[in-house]
Amino acid sequence: MMNGEIPLSSFATALMTAGDLDEGTLCPEKLVSDLMNGHATDFVYNTLSLSDRRSHGVFFSGASWAKKILAGRDLTGWQRFVDPSVGVGDLLLEVCRSLPLNKTANDTIKDWADRLVAVDLRKSFLDIAWMRVQALAFHRHAAEKGQSNKIIFKELPDNFLVGDALEIDLQLTPNDCVVMNPPYQRIQAPENSFAGKGKRSAAALHLEHIIRTAPPGVGIFALIPDVLRSGSSYAKFRMELTNLINLISFEPFGAFGTQADIDVAILVATSKAPEEVFIEPDPEVCNELCVEEFFSVSVGPVVPHRTPTNGKLCGYLTAKNAAVGEEIKAASEFATYNCRIERGPFVIVRRTSSPSDKKRARSTLFSSREETLVENHLLILKPKDRKISTCRLLLNVLDHERTDAWLNHRIRCRHLTVGAIKSLPWIAD
Ligand SMILES: C[S@@+](CC[C@H](N)C(=O)[O-])C[C@H]1O[C@@H](n2cnc3c(N)ncnc32)[C@H](O)[C@@H]1O
């Protein structure tokens, strides 16, 4: 076993031994019931040592916790469902029990591949989770539509990512719903963490990462250690969180289970717009002009997975393809989103920005006069005089350390707002 990975073939062998997988003649009912009833969990628990599982927080929710987390929730309003530490997929599986079915099981699987996002350190877990999701699709098509098909498992979708959830930018967008039961072991907190210094619960850091990177309007369902709800050592953590989320409920639910002897709580919330604090005008910049005099400011309109794609083919700027500090003379990526198109030149600024970042307004100049689509993670600043030279002046303003100080004062959390950028003082050295 390399890097704690379990070869998928041994999981397949285990299913075969149980009589579920048989040279392509697959019986969905038997397969799905074994996949659903804890077979995958038993297999992982029997394959990995308890110490390995403890050091990486490998304790799965199982169907009963998954049901408790999502019980009675109307999931119809959410577009994508994101589990940033997916394990073998218990939470996403529960979500899939209520997602609509398409015409055929294969169509449903294609749709779910777009609507589910999963991350885990171990690819083998992602493989198993995706296998279970597909088995459920076949099962539901058989049970609800009387369609019986042989299962042919598809490749892992692009949204199933091997990686560290604390590092990955999940590119969350409004209407995403995060469902999570993160690892609980204690790990070193990064500087400026809401959870404090030293070794803290990994669950706190995982939740914090999601909340800091989520734009307003993201749903959050989290099964986390109860100490985060009730412990005095997490009082500051709770206070910081509630500045960034609308808390719907945060209830204790008792002991998680035998192997993980820990009390848990379920948090239900939605992320909210950053709080802006009023600041006294700086006497040095008082009466100065602000960015709004020279630029119109808006949010990029493209929300991937939500914006219809039946528009004309245009250049497409995203937080990924627009390098900070660069000038883009021509778009390198193209898309057909049907929404507002912007004509250059303009400056784009990343909406994600934190007081701990060196530069708060991380910008890119788009100097082409082509029509272009812009992703929702970016703010668009269009010069009212349409001049590239005015954009260059703006870059100096955005790069100025007084701008960082001003934004740190004005915005406490991780998203720049249109309002803050509009009223940014126009600093001319
Ligand atoms: C408590 S289990 C929960 C799994 C699943 N969400 C569930 O409810 O059953 C936590 C999972 O997080 C994964 N994990 C641990 N650290 C991680 C990290 N830094 N990034 C992504 N996944 C991680 C582990 O491999 C494990 O599968």
GROMACS .gro file of C-alpha atoms and ligand atoms in nm:
model
  456
    1MET     CA    1   0.000   0.000   0.000
    2MET     CA    2   0.158   0.330  -0.111
    3ASN     CA    3   0.092   0.660   0.069
    4GLY     CA    4  -0.193   0.509   0.263
    5GLU     CA    5  -0.371   0.433  -0.065
    6ILE     CA    6  -0.579   0.119  -0.102
    7PRO     CA    7  -0.562  -0.033  -0.451
    8LEU     CA    8  -0.913  -0.008  -0.595
    9SER     CA    9  -0.862  -0.357  -0.735
   10SER     CA   10  -0.868  -0.497  -0.382
   11PHE     CA   11  -1.200  -0.326  -0.318
   12ALA     CA   12  -1.329  -0.472  -0.644
   13THR     CA   13  -1.198  -0.812  -0.537
   14ALA     CA   14  -1.381  -0.779  -0.207
   15LEU     CA   15  -1.702  -0.702  -0.395
   16MET     CA   16  -1.643  -0.998  -0.626
   17THR     CA   17  -1.589  -1.228  -0.333
   18ALA     CA   18  -1.921  -1.108  -0.200
   19GLY     CA   19  -2.068  -1.205  -0.539
   20ASP     CA   20  -2.145  -0.850  -0.644
   21LEU     CA   21  -1.906  -0.789  -0.928
   22ASP     CA   22  -1.906  -1.056  -1.191
   23GLU     CA   23  -1.727  -0.992  -1.520
   24GLY     CA   24  -1.962  -0.714  -1.628
   25THR     CA   25  -2.282  -0.905  -1.545
   26LEU     CA   26  -2.360  -0.680  -1.262
   27CYS     CA   27  -2.660  -0.710  -1.045
   28PRO     CA   28  -2.739  -0.357  -0.932
   29GLU     CA   29  -2.959  -0.458  -0.641
   30LYS     CA   30  -2.702  -0.677  -0.467
   31LEU     CA   31  -2.416  -0.448  -0.558
   32VAL     CA   32  -2.591  -0.135  -0.443
   33SER     CA   33  -2.704  -0.286  -0.118
   34ASP     CA   34  -2.350  -0.395  -0.034
   35LEU     CA   35  -2.211  -0.061  -0.141
   36MET     CA   36  -2.470   0.121   0.068
   37ASN     CA   37  -2.472  -0.092   0.379
   38GLY     CA   38  -2.129  -0.014   0.508
   39HIS     CA   39  -1.935  -0.260   0.291
   40ALA     CA   40  -1.699   0.016   0.176
   41THR     CA   41  -1.646   0.140   0.531
   42ASP     CA   42  -1.579  -0.212   0.663
   43PHE     CA   43  -1.335  -0.266   0.381
   44VAL     CA   44  -1.141   0.055   0.456
   45TYR     CA   45  -1.148  -0.004   0.832
   46ASN     CA   46  -1.020  -0.361   0.786
   47THR     CA   47  -0.749  -0.250   0.546
   48LEU     CA   48  -0.602   0.052   0.727
   49SER     CA   49  -0.452   0.041   1.073
   50LEU     CA   50  -0.635   0.227   1.351
   51SER     CA   51  -0.330   0.450   1.405
   52ASP     CA   52  -0.326   0.551   1.037
   53ARG     CA   53  -0.698   0.623   1.057
   54ARG     CA   54  -0.654   0.824   1.378
   55SER     CA   55  -0.372   1.035   1.239
   56HIS     CA   56  -0.580   1.130   0.933
   57GLY     CA   57  -0.924   1.136   1.089
   58VAL     CA   58  -1.058   0.846   0.885
   59PHE     CA   59  -1.391   0.788   1.063
   60PHE     CA   60  -1.680   0.783   0.823
   61SER     CA   61  -2.029   0.918   0.891
   62GLY     CA   62  -2.221   0.613   0.776
   63ALA     CA   63  -2.578   0.635   0.659
   64SER     CA   64  -2.724   0.723   0.999
   65TRP     CA   65  -2.513   1.035   1.061
   66ALA     CA   66  -2.554   1.137   0.698
   67LYS     CA   67  -2.930   1.120   0.744
   68LYS     CA   68  -2.913   1.319   1.068
   69ILE     CA   69  -2.709   1.594   0.907
   70LEU     CA   70  -2.946   1.631   0.614
   71ALA     CA   71  -3.274   1.522   0.775
   72GLY     CA   72  -3.571   1.734   0.674
   73ARG     CA   73  -3.358   1.970   0.464
   74ASP     CA   74  -3.492   2.090   0.134
   75LEU     CA   75  -3.194   2.053  -0.098
   76THR     CA   76  -3.369   2.168  -0.415
   77GLY     CA   77  -3.227   2.522  -0.408
   78TRP     CA   78  -2.863   2.417  -0.415
   79GLN     CA   79  -2.681   2.375  -0.741
   80ARG     CA   80  -2.366   2.187  -0.642
   81PHE     CA   81  -2.290   1.975  -0.335
   82VAL     CA   82  -1.934   1.988  -0.211
   83ASP     CA   83  -1.772   1.750   0.039
   84PRO     CA   84  -1.418   1.875   0.099
   85SER     CA   85  -1.311   1.562   0.293
   86VAL     CA   86  -1.532   1.306   0.126
   87GLY     CA   87  -1.404   0.972   0.258
   88VAL     CA   88  -1.606   0.700   0.088
   89GLY     CA   89  -1.886   0.946   0.015
   90ASP     CA   90  -2.149   0.886   0.284
   91LEU     CA   91  -2.266   1.248   0.283
   92LEU     CA   92  -2.278   1.289  -0.095
   93LEU     CA   93  -2.459   0.959  -0.121
   94GLU     CA   94  -2.729   1.088   0.112
   95VAL     CA   95  -2.755   1.403  -0.102
   96CYS     CA   96  -2.793   1.186  -0.414
   97ARG     CA   97  -3.089   1.008  -0.261
   98SER     CA   98  -3.292   1.324  -0.319
   99LEU     CA   99  -3.137   1.464  -0.639
  100PRO     CA  100  -3.362   1.441  -0.946
  101LEU     CA  101  -3.312   1.156  -1.193
  102ASN     CA  102  -3.260   1.214  -1.564
  103LYS     CA  103  -3.388   0.998  -1.850
  104THR     CA  104  -3.136   0.719  -1.811
  105ALA     CA  105  -2.895   0.618  -1.535
  106ASN     CA  106  -2.606   0.729  -1.754
  107ASP     CA  107  -2.763   1.074  -1.799
  108THR     CA  108  -2.815   1.097  -1.424
  109ILE     CA  109  -2.453   1.004  -1.358
  110LYS     CA  110  -2.341   1.272  -1.604
  111ASP     CA  111  -2.556   1.530  -1.428
  112TRP     CA  112  -2.435   1.427  -1.082
  113ALA     CA  113  -2.074   1.439  -1.201
  114ASP     CA  114  -2.133   1.812  -1.262
  115ARG     CA  115  -2.323   1.871  -0.942
  116LEU     CA  116  -2.097   1.690  -0.696
  117VAL     CA  117  -1.756   1.813  -0.585
  118ALA     CA  118  -1.535   1.593  -0.368
  119VAL     CA  119  -1.188   1.624  -0.220
  120ASP     CA  120  -0.983   1.378  -0.019
  121LEU     CA  121  -0.615   1.315   0.044
  122ARG     CA  122  -0.658   0.959  -0.083
  123LYS     CA  123  -0.757   0.883  -0.439
  124SER     CA  124  -0.875   0.537  -0.342
  125PHE     CA  125  -1.146   0.695  -0.124
  126LEU     CA  126  -1.258   0.916  -0.411
  127ASP     CA  127  -1.271   0.611  -0.639
  128ILE     CA  128  -1.487   0.423  -0.391
  129ALA     CA  129  -1.712   0.726  -0.327
  130TRP     CA  130  -1.768   0.775  -0.701
  131MET     CA  131  -1.838   0.403  -0.747
  132ARG     CA  132  -2.102   0.420  -0.474
  133VAL     CA  133  -2.263   0.731  -0.624
  134GLN     CA  134  -2.292   0.555  -0.960
  135ALA     CA  135  -2.432   0.241  -0.799
  136LEU     CA  136  -2.696   0.453  -0.628
  137ALA     CA  137  -2.793   0.611  -0.960
  138PHE     CA  138  -2.844   0.264  -1.111
  139HIS     CA  139  -3.033   0.151  -0.804
  140ARG     CA  140  -3.269   0.450  -0.812
  141HIS     CA  141  -3.333   0.408  -1.184
  142ALA     CA  142  -3.420   0.044  -1.122
  143ALA     CA  143  -3.637   0.113  -0.816
  144GLU     CA  144  -3.810   0.432  -0.929
  145LYS     CA  145  -3.829   0.387  -1.306
  146GLY     CA  146  -3.812   0.011  -1.348
  147GLN     CA  147  -3.503   0.046  -1.567
  148SER     CA  148  -3.249  -0.227  -1.522
  149ASN     CA  149  -2.908  -0.180  -1.669
  150LYS     CA  150  -2.571  -0.332  -1.635
  151ILE     CA  151  -2.341  -0.107  -1.444
  152ILE     CA  152  -2.036   0.010  -1.627
  153PHE     CA  153  -1.844   0.234  -1.394
  154LYS     CA  154  -1.720   0.564  -1.536
  155GLU     CA  155  -1.389   0.739  -1.477
  156LEU     CA  156  -1.352   0.973  -1.182
  157PRO     CA  157  -1.508   1.310  -1.279
  158ASP     CA  158  -1.298   1.629  -1.287
  159ASN     CA  159  -1.472   1.758  -0.974
  160PHE     CA  160  -1.338   1.467  -0.765
  161LEU     CA  161  -1.003   1.603  -0.660
  162VAL     CA  162  -0.714   1.442  -0.477
  163GLY     CA  163  -0.568   1.707  -0.251
  164ASP     CA  164  -0.548   1.887   0.078
  165ALA     CA  165  -0.879   2.057   0.152
  166LEU     CA  166  -0.695   2.318   0.357
  167GLU     CA  167  -0.502   2.431   0.050
  168ILE     CA  168  -0.739   2.377  -0.240
  169ASP     CA  169  -0.940   2.675  -0.362
  170LEU     CA  170  -1.273   2.508  -0.423
  171GLN     CA  171  -1.394   2.806  -0.625
  172LEU     CA  172  -1.718   2.805  -0.430
  173THR     CA  173  -2.001   3.005  -0.583
  174PRO     CA  174  -2.334   3.122  -0.438
  175ASN     CA  175  -2.583   2.832  -0.432
  176ASP     CA  176  -2.312   2.575  -0.363
  177CYS     CA  177  -2.386   2.363  -0.059
  178VAL     CA  178  -2.096   2.227   0.145
  179VAL     CA  179  -2.164   1.906   0.337
  180MET     CA  180  -1.879   1.806   0.562
  181ASN     CA  181  -1.760   1.578   0.836
  182PRO     CA  182  -1.397   1.688   0.842
  183PRO     CA  183  -1.110   1.507   1.019
  184TYR     CA  184  -1.102   1.573   1.396
  185GLN     CA  185  -0.739   1.506   1.497
  186ARG     CA  186  -0.536   1.795   1.636
  187ILE     CA  187  -0.309   1.971   1.390
  188GLN     CA  188  -0.096   2.284   1.387
  189ALA     CA  189  -0.310   2.593   1.325
  190PRO     CA  190  -0.179   2.838   1.064
  191GLU     CA  191  -0.101   3.194   1.163
  192ASN     CA  192  -0.406   3.416   1.215
  193SER     CA  193  -0.641   3.120   1.246
  194PHE     CA  194  -0.975   3.192   1.412
  195ALA     CA  195  -0.912   2.872   1.610
  196GLY     CA  196  -0.610   3.017   1.791
  197LYS     CA  197  -0.247   2.908   1.810
  198GLY     CA  198  -0.070   2.572   1.835
  199LYS     CA  199  -0.241   2.238   1.788
  200ARG     CA  200  -0.614   2.276   1.731
  201SER     CA  201  -0.892   2.054   1.608
  202ALA     CA  202  -0.849   1.989   1.235
  203ALA     CA  203  -1.228   2.019   1.210
  204ALA     CA  204  -1.211   2.384   1.320
  205LEU     CA  205  -0.946   2.460   1.058
  206HIS     CA  206  -1.136   2.280   0.781
  207LEU     CA  207  -1.457   2.464   0.865
  208GLU     CA  208  -1.273   2.794   0.891
  209HIS     CA  209  -1.115   2.742   0.549
  210ILE     CA  210  -1.454   2.683   0.391
  211ILE     CA  211  -1.612   2.982   0.560
  212ARG     CA  212  -1.325   3.215   0.474
  213THR     CA  213  -1.326   3.115   0.107
  214ALA     CA  214  -1.702   3.098   0.053
  215PRO     CA  215  -1.871   3.392  -0.113
  216PRO     CA  216  -2.208   3.492   0.039
  217GLY     CA  217  -2.489   3.246  -0.023
  218VAL     CA  218  -2.309   2.913   0.024
  219GLY     CA  219  -2.490   2.654   0.240
  220ILE     CA  220  -2.291   2.473   0.508
  221PHE     CA  221  -2.388   2.150   0.686
  222ALA     CA  222  -2.110   2.033   0.913
  223LEU     CA  223  -2.074   1.746   1.161
  224ILE     CA  224  -1.799   1.865   1.394
  225PRO     CA  225  -1.668   1.800   1.746
  226ASP     CA  226  -1.902   1.947   2.008
  227VAL     CA  227  -1.610   2.132   2.170
  228LEU     CA  228  -1.627   2.380   1.880
  229ARG     CA  229  -1.984   2.460   1.987
  230SER     CA  230  -1.942   2.448   2.364
  231GLY     CA  231  -1.573   2.474   2.459
  232SER     CA  232  -1.440   2.795   2.609
  233SER     CA  233  -1.117   2.750   2.414
  234TYR     CA  234  -1.318   2.795   2.093
  235ALA     CA  235  -1.514   3.105   2.206
  236LYS     CA  236  -1.314   3.337   1.979
  237PHE     CA  237  -1.350   3.088   1.693
  238ARG     CA  238  -1.730   3.095   1.732
  239MET     CA  239  -1.733   3.472   1.744
  240GLU     CA  240  -1.526   3.504   1.427
  241LEU     CA  241  -1.741   3.247   1.248
  242THR     CA  242  -2.063   3.419   1.329
  243ASN     CA  243  -1.930   3.735   1.165
  244LEU     CA  244  -1.910   3.541   0.841
  245ILE     CA  245  -2.214   3.314   0.853
  246ASN     CA  246  -2.584   3.327   0.923
  247LEU     CA  247  -2.614   3.053   1.179
  248ILE     CA  248  -2.934   2.854   1.129
  249SER     CA  249  -2.867   2.593   1.397
  250PHE     CA  250  -2.575   2.455   1.598
  251GLU     CA  251  -2.697   2.165   1.809
  252PRO     CA  252  -2.526   1.895   2.018
  253PHE     CA  253  -2.585   1.537   1.897
  254GLY     CA  254  -2.403   1.319   2.153
  255ALA     CA  255  -2.130   1.063   2.090
  256PHE     CA  256  -2.010   1.003   1.733
  257GLY     CA  257  -1.951   0.632   1.775
  258THR     CA  258  -1.750   0.360   1.933
  259GLN     CA  259  -1.417   0.399   1.754
  260ALA     CA  260  -1.420   0.778   1.766
  261ASP     CA  261  -1.518   0.847   2.123
  262ILE     CA  262  -1.611   1.211   2.086
  263ASP     CA  263  -1.923   1.421   2.123
  264VAL     CA  264  -2.035   1.592   1.807
  265ALA     CA  265  -2.257   1.880   1.701
  266ILE     CA  266  -2.422   1.972   1.372
  267LEU     CA  267  -2.382   2.323   1.236
  268VAL     CA  268  -2.618   2.452   0.968
  269ALA     CA  269  -2.546   2.793   0.822
  270THR     CA  270  -2.514   3.005   0.511
  271SER     CA  271  -2.217   3.226   0.438
  272LYS     CA  272  -2.294   3.595   0.439
  273ALA     CA  273  -2.156   3.917   0.296
  274PRO     CA  274  -1.851   4.044   0.480
  275GLU     CA  275  -1.924   4.294   0.747
  276GLU     CA  276  -1.796   4.636   0.666
  277VAL     CA  277  -1.696   4.854   0.952
  278PHE     CA  278  -1.727   5.226   0.940
  279ILE     CA  279  -1.395   5.404   0.954
  280GLU     CA  280  -1.318   5.759   1.031
  281PRO     CA  281  -1.195   5.935   0.719
  282ASP     CA  282  -0.816   5.942   0.714
  283PRO     CA  283  -0.722   6.311   0.739
  284GLU     CA  284  -0.449   6.254   0.480
  285VAL     CA  285  -0.685   6.117   0.221
  286CYS     CA  286  -0.988   6.319   0.323
  287ASN     CA  287  -1.149   6.510   0.037
  288GLU     CA  288  -0.956   6.301  -0.209
  289LEU     CA  289  -1.125   6.146  -0.507
  290CYS     CA  290  -1.216   5.781  -0.495
  291VAL     CA  291  -1.203   5.498  -0.751
  292GLU     CA  292  -1.570   5.541  -0.836
  293GLU     CA  293  -1.501   5.882  -0.996
  294PHE     CA  294  -1.299   5.711  -1.268
  295PHE     CA  295  -1.423   5.354  -1.284
  296SER     CA  296  -1.748   5.162  -1.288
  297VAL     CA  297  -1.721   4.857  -1.065
  298SER     CA  298  -1.913   4.531  -1.100
  299VAL     CA  299  -1.888   4.160  -1.024
  300GLY     CA  300  -1.803   3.920  -1.309
  301PRO     CA  301  -2.134   3.765  -1.420
  302VAL     CA  302  -2.027   3.408  -1.509
  303VAL     CA  303  -2.116   3.151  -1.246
  304PRO     CA  304  -1.979   2.824  -1.388
  305HIS     CA  305  -2.231   2.538  -1.369
  306ARG     CA  306  -2.516   2.787  -1.340
  307THR     CA  307  -2.487   3.041  -1.621
  308PRO     CA  308  -2.639   2.896  -1.942
  309THR     CA  309  -2.381   2.810  -2.206
  310ASN     CA  310  -2.577   2.892  -2.521
  311GLY     CA  311  -2.417   3.230  -2.585
  312LYS     CA  312  -2.163   3.325  -2.848
  313LEU     CA  313  -1.802   3.216  -2.821
  314CYS     CA  314  -1.596   3.481  -2.642
  315GLY     CA  315  -1.273   3.514  -2.449
  316TYR     CA  316  -1.320   3.408  -2.087
  317LEU     CA  317  -1.126   3.550  -1.792
  318THR     CA  318  -1.111   3.350  -1.471
  319ALA     CA  319  -0.921   3.373  -1.144
  320LYS     CA  320  -0.713   3.081  -1.273
  321ASN     CA  321  -0.615   3.211  -1.615
  322ALA     CA  322  -0.561   3.576  -1.517
  323ALA     CA  323  -0.225   3.591  -1.342
  324VAL     CA  324  -0.199   3.855  -1.072
  325GLY     CA  325   0.016   4.153  -1.170
  326GLU     CA  326   0.016   4.062  -1.540
  327GLU     CA  327  -0.123   4.236  -1.845
  328ILE     CA  328  -0.346   4.023  -2.066
  329LYS     CA  329  -0.341   4.136  -2.427
  330ALA     CA  330  -0.564   3.856  -2.557
  331ALA     CA  331  -0.779   3.598  -2.384
  332SER     CA  332  -0.630   3.250  -2.364
  333GLU     CA  333  -0.952   3.067  -2.280
  334PHE     CA  334  -1.292   3.081  -2.451
  335ALA     CA  335  -1.646   3.001  -2.347
  336THR     CA  336  -2.007   3.043  -2.461
  337TYR     CA  337  -2.178   3.160  -2.141
  338ASN     CA  338  -2.495   3.351  -2.214
  339CYS     CA  339  -2.464   3.657  -1.993
  340ARG     CA  340  -2.328   4.011  -1.983
  341ILE     CA  341  -2.015   4.053  -2.193
  342GLU     CA  342  -1.757   4.319  -2.109
  343ARG     CA  343  -1.544   4.507  -2.357
  344GLY     CA  344  -1.186   4.590  -2.258
  345PRO     CA  345  -0.982   4.760  -2.146
  346PHE     CA  346  -1.048   4.705  -1.779
  347VAL     CA  347  -0.883   4.589  -1.460
  348ILE     CA  348  -0.994   4.276  -1.282
  349VAL     CA  349  -0.946   4.226  -0.909
  350ARG     CA  350  -0.984   3.900  -0.721
  351ARG     CA  351  -1.277   3.909  -0.482
  352THR     CA  352  -1.107   3.668  -0.244
  353SER     CA  353  -0.872   3.867  -0.025
  354SER     CA  354  -0.779   3.844   0.336
  355PRO     CA  355  -0.625   4.076   0.593
  356SER     CA  356  -0.342   3.822   0.618
  357ASP     CA  357  -0.260   3.857   0.245
  358LYS     CA  358   0.031   4.085   0.161
  359LYS     CA  359  -0.169   4.254  -0.115
  360ARG     CA  360  -0.542   4.289  -0.071
  361ALA     CA  361  -0.641   4.407  -0.417
  362ARG     CA  362  -0.475   4.150  -0.642
  363SER     CA  363  -0.526   4.278  -0.992
  364THR     CA  364  -0.471   4.202  -1.360
  365LEU     CA  365  -0.496   4.443  -1.653
  366PHE     CA  366  -0.702   4.329  -1.952
  367SER     CA  367  -0.578   4.563  -2.222
  368SER     CA  368  -0.756   4.411  -2.522
  369ARG     CA  369  -1.059   4.588  -2.669
  370GLU     CA  370  -1.226   4.252  -2.737
  371GLU     CA  371  -1.556   4.148  -2.583
  372THR     CA  372  -1.493   3.909  -2.296
  373LEU     CA  373  -1.671   3.699  -2.037
  374VAL     CA  374  -1.562   3.737  -1.677
  375GLU     CA  375  -1.601   3.485  -1.398
  376ASN     CA  376  -1.786   3.560  -1.079
  377HIS     CA  377  -1.473   3.537  -0.861
  378LEU     CA  378  -1.348   3.861  -1.014
  379LEU     CA  379  -1.445   4.226  -0.981
  380ILE     CA  380  -1.441   4.430  -1.304
  381LEU     CA  381  -1.321   4.791  -1.293
  382LYS     CA  382  -1.396   4.967  -1.623
  383PRO     CA  383  -1.242   5.310  -1.685
  384LYS     CA  384  -1.512   5.567  -1.759
  385ASP     CA  385  -1.280   5.729  -2.017
  386ARG     CA  386  -1.208   5.383  -2.172
  387LYS     CA  387  -0.835   5.447  -2.161
  388ILE     CA  388  -0.566   5.190  -2.088
  389SER     CA  389  -0.358   5.468  -1.932
  390THR     CA  390  -0.630   5.522  -1.670
  391CYS     CA  391  -0.622   5.149  -1.597
  392ARG     CA  392  -0.248   5.174  -1.540
  393LEU     CA  393  -0.301   5.457  -1.291
  394LEU     CA  394  -0.552   5.237  -1.112
  395LEU     CA  395  -0.298   4.954  -1.088
  396ASN     CA  396  -0.069   5.192  -0.901
  397VAL     CA  397  -0.351   5.285  -0.665
  398LEU     CA  398  -0.439   4.920  -0.601
  399ASP     CA  399  -0.077   4.830  -0.542
  400HIS     CA  400  -0.018   5.113  -0.295
  401GLU     CA  401   0.037   5.009   0.065
  402ARG     CA  402  -0.210   5.272   0.182
  403THR     CA  403  -0.473   5.087  -0.018
  404ASP     CA  404  -0.391   4.766   0.172
  405ALA     CA  405  -0.418   4.952   0.501
  406TRP     CA  406  -0.745   5.118   0.396
  407LEU     CA  407  -0.900   4.786   0.287
  408ASN     CA  408  -0.783   4.609   0.602
  409HIS     CA  409  -0.955   4.874   0.801
  410ARG     CA  410  -1.271   4.868   0.601
  411ILE     CA  411  -1.318   4.493   0.541
  412ARG     CA  412  -1.250   4.241   0.810
  413CYS     CA  413  -1.295   3.928   0.612
  414ARG     CA  414  -1.204   3.752   0.298
  415HIS     CA  415  -1.403   3.917   0.024
  416LEU     CA  416  -1.367   4.253  -0.141
  417THR     CA  417  -1.701   4.414  -0.212
  418VAL     CA  418  -1.808   4.642  -0.496
  419GLY     CA  419  -1.888   4.910  -0.236
  420ALA     CA  420  -1.543   4.898  -0.077
  421ILE     CA  421  -1.361   4.917  -0.410
  422LYS     CA  422  -1.581   5.205  -0.531
  423SER     CA  423  -1.502   5.414  -0.226
  424LEU     CA  424  -1.132   5.335  -0.222
  425PRO     CA  425  -0.938   5.663  -0.210
  426TRP     CA  426  -0.769   5.754  -0.538
  427ILE     CA  427  -0.413   5.784  -0.415
  428ALA     CA  428  -0.195   5.986  -0.651
  429ASP     CA  429   0.169   5.996  -0.551
  430LIG     C1  430  -1.402   1.209   0.935
  430LIG     S1  431  -1.369   1.144   0.775
  430LIG     C2  432  -1.522   1.184   0.700
  430LIG     C3  433  -1.545   1.141   0.560
  430LIG     C4  434  -1.681   1.176   0.500
  430LIG     N1  435  -1.699   1.318   0.487
  430LIG     C5  436  -1.792   1.119   0.584
  430LIG     O1  437  -1.870   1.197   0.635
  430LIG     O2  438  -1.797   0.999   0.596
  430LIG     C6  439  -1.253   1.262   0.714
  430LIG     C7  440  -1.194   1.236   0.577
  430LIG     O3  441  -1.109   1.347   0.549
  430LIG     C8  442  -0.994   1.302   0.480
  430LIG     N2  443  -0.890   1.401   0.508
  430LIG     C9  444  -0.809   1.415   0.615
  430LIG     N3  445  -0.733   1.525   0.605
  430LIG    C10  446  -0.766   1.582   0.489
  430LIG    C11  447  -0.723   1.699   0.419
  430LIG     N4  448  -0.629   1.777   0.472
  430LIG     N5  449  -0.776   1.728   0.299
  430LIG    C12  450  -0.872   1.648   0.245
  430LIG     N6  451  -0.919   1.536   0.305
  430LIG    C13  452  -0.866   1.504   0.424
  430LIG    C14  453  -0.967   1.164   0.535
  430LIG     O4  454  -0.895   1.087   0.440
  430LIG    C15  455  -1.110   1.113   0.557
  430LIG     O5  456  -1.155   1.045   0.445
   0.00000   0.00000   0.00000
